[in-house]
Coordinates of C-alpha atoms in Angstrom, one line a residue:
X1 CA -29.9 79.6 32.2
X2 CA -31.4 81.6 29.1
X3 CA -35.3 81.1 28.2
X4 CA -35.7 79.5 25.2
X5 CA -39.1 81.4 24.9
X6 CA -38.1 83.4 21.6
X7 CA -38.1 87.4 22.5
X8 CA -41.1 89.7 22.0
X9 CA -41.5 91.3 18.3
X10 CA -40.1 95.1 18.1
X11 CA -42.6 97.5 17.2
X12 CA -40.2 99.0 14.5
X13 CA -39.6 95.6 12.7
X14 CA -41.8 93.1 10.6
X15 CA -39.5 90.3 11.8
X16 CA -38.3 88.0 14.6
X17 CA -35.6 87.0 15.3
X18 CA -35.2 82.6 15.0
X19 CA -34.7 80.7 18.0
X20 CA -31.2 79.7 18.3
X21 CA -33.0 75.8 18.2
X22 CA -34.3 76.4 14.5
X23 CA -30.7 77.7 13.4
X24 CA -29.5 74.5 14.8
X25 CA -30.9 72.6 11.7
X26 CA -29.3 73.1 8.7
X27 CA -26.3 75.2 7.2
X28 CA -25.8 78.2 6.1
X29 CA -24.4 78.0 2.2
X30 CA -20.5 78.5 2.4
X31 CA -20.5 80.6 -1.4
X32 CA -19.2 83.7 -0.7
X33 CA -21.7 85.7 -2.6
X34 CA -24.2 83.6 -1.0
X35 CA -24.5 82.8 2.6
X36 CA -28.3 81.4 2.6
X37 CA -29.7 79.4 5.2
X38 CA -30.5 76.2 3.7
X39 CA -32.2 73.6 6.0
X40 CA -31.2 70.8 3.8
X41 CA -27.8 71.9 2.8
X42 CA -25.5 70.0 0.6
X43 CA -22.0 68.7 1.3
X44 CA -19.4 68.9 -2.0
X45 CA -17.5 65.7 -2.3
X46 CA -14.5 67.6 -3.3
X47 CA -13.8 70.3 -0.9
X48 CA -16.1 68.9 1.7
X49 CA -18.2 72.7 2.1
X50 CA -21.4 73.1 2.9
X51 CA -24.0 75.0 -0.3
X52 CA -27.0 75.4 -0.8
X53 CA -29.2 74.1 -4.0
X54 CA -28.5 76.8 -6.0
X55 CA -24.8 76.3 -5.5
X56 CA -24.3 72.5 -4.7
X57 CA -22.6 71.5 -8.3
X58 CA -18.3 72.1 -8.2
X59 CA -18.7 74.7 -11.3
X60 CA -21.6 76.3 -8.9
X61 CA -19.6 77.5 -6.4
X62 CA -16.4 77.7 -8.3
X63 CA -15.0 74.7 -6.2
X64 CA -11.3 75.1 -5.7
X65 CA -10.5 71.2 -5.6
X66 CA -12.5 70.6 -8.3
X67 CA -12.1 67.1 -9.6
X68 CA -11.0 65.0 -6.0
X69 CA -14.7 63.3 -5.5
X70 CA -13.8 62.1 -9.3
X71 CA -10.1 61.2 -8.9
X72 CA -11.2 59.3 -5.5
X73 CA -13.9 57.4 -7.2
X74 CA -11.6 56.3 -10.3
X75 CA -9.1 55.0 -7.6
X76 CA -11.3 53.1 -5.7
X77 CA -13.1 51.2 -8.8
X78 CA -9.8 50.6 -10.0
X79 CA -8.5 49.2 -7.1
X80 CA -11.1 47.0 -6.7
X81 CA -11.4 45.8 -10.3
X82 CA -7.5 44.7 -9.9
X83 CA -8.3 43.1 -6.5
X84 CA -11.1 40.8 -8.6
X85 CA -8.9 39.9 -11.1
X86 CA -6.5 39.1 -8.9
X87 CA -8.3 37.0 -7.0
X88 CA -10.2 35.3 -9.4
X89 CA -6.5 34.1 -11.7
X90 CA -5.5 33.2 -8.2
X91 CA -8.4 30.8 -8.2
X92 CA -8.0 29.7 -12.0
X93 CA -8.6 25.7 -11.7
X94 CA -5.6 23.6 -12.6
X95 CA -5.1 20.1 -13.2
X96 CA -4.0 20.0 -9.2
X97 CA -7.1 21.1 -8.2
X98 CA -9.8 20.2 -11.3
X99 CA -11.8 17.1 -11.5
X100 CA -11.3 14.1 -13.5
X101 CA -14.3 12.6 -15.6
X102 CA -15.9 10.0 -14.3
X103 CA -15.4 7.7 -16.7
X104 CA -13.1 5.1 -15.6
X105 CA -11.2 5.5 -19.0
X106 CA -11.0 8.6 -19.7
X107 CA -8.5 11.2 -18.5
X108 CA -9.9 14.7 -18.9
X109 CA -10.1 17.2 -16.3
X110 CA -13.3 19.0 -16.1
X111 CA -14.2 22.1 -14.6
X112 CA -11.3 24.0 -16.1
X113 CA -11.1 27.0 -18.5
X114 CA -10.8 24.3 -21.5
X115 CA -13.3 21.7 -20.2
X116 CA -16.5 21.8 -18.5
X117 CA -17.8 19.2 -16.5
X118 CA -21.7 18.3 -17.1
X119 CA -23.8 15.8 -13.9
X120 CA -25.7 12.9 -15.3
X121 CA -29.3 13.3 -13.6
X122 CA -29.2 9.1 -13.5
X123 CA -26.2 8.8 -12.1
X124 CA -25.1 11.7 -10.1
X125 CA -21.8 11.7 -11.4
X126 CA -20.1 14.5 -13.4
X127 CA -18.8 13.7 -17.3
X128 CA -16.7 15.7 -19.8
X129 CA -18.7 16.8 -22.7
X130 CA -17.8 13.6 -24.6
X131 CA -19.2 11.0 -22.0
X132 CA -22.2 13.4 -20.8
X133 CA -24.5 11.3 -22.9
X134 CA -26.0 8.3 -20.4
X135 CA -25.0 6.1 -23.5
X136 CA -21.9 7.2 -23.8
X137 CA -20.7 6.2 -20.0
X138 CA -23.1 3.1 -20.0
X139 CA -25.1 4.8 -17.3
X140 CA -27.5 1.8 -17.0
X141 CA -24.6 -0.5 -15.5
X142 CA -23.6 2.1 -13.2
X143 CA -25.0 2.4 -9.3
X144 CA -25.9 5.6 -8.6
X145 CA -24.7 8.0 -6.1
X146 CA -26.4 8.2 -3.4
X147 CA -29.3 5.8 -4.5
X148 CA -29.7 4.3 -0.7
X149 CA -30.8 7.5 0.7
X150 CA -34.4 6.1 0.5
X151 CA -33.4 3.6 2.6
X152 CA -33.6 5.5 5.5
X153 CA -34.6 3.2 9.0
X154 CA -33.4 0.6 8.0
X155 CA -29.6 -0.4 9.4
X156 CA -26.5 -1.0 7.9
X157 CA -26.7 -4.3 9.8
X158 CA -29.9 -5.7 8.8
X159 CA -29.2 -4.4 5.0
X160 CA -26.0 -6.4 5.3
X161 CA -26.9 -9.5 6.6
X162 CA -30.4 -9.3 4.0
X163 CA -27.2 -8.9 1.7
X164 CA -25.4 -11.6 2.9
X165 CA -28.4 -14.2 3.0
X166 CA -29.1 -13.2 -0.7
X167 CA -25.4 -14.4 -1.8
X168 CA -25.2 -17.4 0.4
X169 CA -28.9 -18.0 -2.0
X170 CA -26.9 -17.1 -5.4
X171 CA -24.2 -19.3 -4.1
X172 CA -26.0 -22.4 -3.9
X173 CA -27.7 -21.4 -7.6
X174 CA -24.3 -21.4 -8.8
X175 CA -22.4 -24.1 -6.7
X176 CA -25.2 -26.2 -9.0
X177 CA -24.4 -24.5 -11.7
X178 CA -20.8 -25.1 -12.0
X179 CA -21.0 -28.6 -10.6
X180 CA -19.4 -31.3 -13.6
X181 CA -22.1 -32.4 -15.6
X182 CA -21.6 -35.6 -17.9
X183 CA -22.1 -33.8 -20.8
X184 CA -18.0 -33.0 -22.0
X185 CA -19.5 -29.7 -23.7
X186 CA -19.4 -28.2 -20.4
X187 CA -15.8 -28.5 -19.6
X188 CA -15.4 -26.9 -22.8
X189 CA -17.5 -24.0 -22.2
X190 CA -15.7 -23.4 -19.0
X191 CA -12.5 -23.3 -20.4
X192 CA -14.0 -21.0 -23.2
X193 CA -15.8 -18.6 -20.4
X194 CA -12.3 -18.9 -18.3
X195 CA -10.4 -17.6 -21.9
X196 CA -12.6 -14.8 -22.0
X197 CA -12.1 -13.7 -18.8
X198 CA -9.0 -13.4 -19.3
X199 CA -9.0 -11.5 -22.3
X200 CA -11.1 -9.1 -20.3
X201 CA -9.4 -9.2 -16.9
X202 CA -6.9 -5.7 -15.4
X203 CA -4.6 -5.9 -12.9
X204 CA -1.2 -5.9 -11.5
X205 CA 1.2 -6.5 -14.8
X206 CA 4.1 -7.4 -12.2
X207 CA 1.9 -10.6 -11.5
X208 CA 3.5 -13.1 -13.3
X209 CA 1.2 -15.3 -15.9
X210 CA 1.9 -18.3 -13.9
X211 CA 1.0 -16.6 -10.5
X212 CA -2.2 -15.1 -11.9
X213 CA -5.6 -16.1 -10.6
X214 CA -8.8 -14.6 -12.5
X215 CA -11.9 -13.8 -10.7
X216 CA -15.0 -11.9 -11.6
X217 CA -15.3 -9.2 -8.9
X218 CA -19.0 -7.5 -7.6
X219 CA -19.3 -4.9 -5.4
X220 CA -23.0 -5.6 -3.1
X221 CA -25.6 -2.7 -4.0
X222 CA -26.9 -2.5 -0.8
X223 CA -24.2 -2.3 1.2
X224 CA -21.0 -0.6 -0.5
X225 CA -20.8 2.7 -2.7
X226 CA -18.6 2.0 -6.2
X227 CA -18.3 3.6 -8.7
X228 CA -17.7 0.4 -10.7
X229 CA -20.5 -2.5 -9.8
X230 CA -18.4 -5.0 -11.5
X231 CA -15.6 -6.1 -13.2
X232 CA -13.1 -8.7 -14.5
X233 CA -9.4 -8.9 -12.5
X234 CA -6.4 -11.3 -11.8
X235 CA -4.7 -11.1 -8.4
X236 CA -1.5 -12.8 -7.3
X237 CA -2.9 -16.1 -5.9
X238 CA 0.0 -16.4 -3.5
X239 CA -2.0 -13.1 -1.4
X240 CA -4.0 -13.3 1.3
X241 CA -8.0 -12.7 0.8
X242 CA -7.2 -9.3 3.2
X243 CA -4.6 -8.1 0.4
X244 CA -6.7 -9.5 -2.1
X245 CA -9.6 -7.1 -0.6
X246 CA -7.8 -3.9 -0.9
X247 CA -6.9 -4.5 -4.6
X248 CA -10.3 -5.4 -5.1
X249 CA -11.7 -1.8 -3.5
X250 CA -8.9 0.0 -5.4
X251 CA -10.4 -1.6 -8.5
X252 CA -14.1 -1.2 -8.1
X253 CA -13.3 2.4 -6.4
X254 CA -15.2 1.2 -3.3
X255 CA -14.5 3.2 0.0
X256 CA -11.9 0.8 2.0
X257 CA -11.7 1.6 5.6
X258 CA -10.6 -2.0 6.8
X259 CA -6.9 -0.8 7.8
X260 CA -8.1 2.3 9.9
X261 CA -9.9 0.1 13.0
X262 CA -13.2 1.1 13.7
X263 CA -16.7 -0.7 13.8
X264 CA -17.2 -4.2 12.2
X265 CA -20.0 -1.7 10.4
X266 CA -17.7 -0.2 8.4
X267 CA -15.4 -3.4 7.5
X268 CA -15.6 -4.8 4.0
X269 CA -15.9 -8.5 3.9
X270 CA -15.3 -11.1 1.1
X271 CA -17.6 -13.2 0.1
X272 CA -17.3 -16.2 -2.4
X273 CA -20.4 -17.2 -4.4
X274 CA -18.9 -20.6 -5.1
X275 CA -18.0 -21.6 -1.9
X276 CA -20.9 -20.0 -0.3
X277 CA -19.4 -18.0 2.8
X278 CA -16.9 -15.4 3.7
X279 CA -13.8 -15.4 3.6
X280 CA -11.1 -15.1 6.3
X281 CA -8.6 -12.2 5.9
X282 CA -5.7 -14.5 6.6
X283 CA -6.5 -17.3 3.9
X284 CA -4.7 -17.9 0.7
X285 CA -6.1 -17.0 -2.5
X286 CA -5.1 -20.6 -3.8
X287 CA -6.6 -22.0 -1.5
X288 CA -9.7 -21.4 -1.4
X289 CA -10.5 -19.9 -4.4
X290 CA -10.6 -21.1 -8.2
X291 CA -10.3 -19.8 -11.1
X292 CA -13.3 -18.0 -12.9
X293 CA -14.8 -17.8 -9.5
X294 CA -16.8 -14.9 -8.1
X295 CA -16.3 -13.0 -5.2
X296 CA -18.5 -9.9 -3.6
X297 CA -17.6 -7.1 -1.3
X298 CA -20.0 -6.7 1.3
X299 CA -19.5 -4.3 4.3
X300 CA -20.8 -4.4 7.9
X301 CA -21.7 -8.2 7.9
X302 CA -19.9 -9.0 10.7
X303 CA -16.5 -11.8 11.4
X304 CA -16.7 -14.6 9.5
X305 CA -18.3 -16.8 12.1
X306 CA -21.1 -14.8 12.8

């Protein structure tokens, strides 16, 4: 094996020779004219040779492929510029894939190219630029999104049947309310609030008039999520309160997960303030119901009996 001890200086020479080690490190610059050892040596992009600093530039060392390194680079940030555009038209949002404002009468998609959609800080839901104002979707009769969150320890249970005891409460208020009174101004004003319910009422327009019934509908606060609190509706009488139920979701926009089983904790329930209980899925609408009554959607309250 050689020594790597370096050998002894000639007596005829002001030089050693370098351990084969040092020459390890480094390069020696590729220009023809050149050939200096360089211990940081540097690479040209275009012809991939080796110079030193005096000869590192293309027009230093007359570079015969002058121009690739630029070429390359051009391709490449060309390439990916297409590649972003590409992606980002494939992503363009349409009307399949946009938003609608949350206003329940308005039609606008937002978050496309020609609309923007803007979030109401009260509540939490997102507007087009013309119903962005809180005044201009009547924010204050709206239940915000995500306003139980603070609610937290408290279960669904227990906030249901606190829900349910506070209806069976505003039922009795207004089982006295609406009882006959000997005064004959109050059958009048009934058949005057009846009228403008009416006026007011949506639904089904295959309902005939004479199969109509017309019932204020409230979705509980505590309980459900809606995106509409409350509203005015007519419903085939001949239905059954669990048909009834699901036209009443669809209406109010309240989550319905009665028809996929599951927990009673996730049922909706109808309750009706008038008659001051819940009602039975399987009951008739004309039965036990009136008109101008009021019913509430309440979830995880439990079967009717309990």
């Amino acid at each position: 094996m050689a020594s790597s001890t370096p050998p002894a200086p000639s007596e005829s020479q002001s030089f050693t020779p370098m351990n084969q080690e040092i020459l390890s490190v480094g390069g020696t610059c590729q220009y023809l004219t050149c050939e200096n050892y360089d211990f940081l040596p540097f690479r040209c992009e275009s012809c991939r040779g080796r110079f030193c600093q005096d000869h590192r530039t293309e027009a230093g060392h007359k570079c015969a492929h002058a121009g690739e390194w630029a070429k390359r680079r051009f391709q490449q940030q060309s390439h990916q510029t297409s590649f972003s555009s590409s992606s980002s038209s494939s992503h363009k949002p349409t009307t399949l894939t946009a938003t609608q404002c949350s206003h329940p009468q308005c039609k606008i998609f937002i978050d496309t190219l020609n609309s923007v959609g803007v979030v109401c800080s009260t509540c939490n839901r997102k507007y087009c630029l013309k119903h962005r104002i809180p005044e201009d979707h009547e924010c204050s009769k709206i239940i915000p999104l995500r306003a139980r969150q603070n609610s937290v320890g408290i279960s669904q249970t227990d906030k249901a049947r606190a829900a349910l005891g506070r209806l069976k409460l505003w039922g009795k208020e207004k089982q006295a309310a609406v009882l006959p009174k000997p005064k004959p101004s109050t059958a009048a004003s009934r058949v005057v609030a009846l009228n403008q319910l009416k006026k007011s009422a949506k639904g089904d327009e295959k309902v005939p008039l004479d199969k109509r019934i017309y019932l204020h509908v409230e979705a509980e606060a505590n309980t459900t999520m809606s995106k509409l609190p409350k509203g005015a509706f007519w419903y085939n009488k001949a239905w059954s309160i669990g048909r009834l139920l699901d036209d009443a979701a669809r209406g109010l926009q309240v989550q319905n997960v009665n028809n996929r089983g599951g927990g009673e904790e996730d049922r909706l329930r109808v309750f009706h303030v008038e008659g001051g209980r819940l009602l039975e899925f399987s009951e008739k609408a004309e039965d036990v119901l009136g008109q101008g009554n009021t019913i509430v959607l309440l979830k995880g309250v439990g079967p009717v009996d309990a």
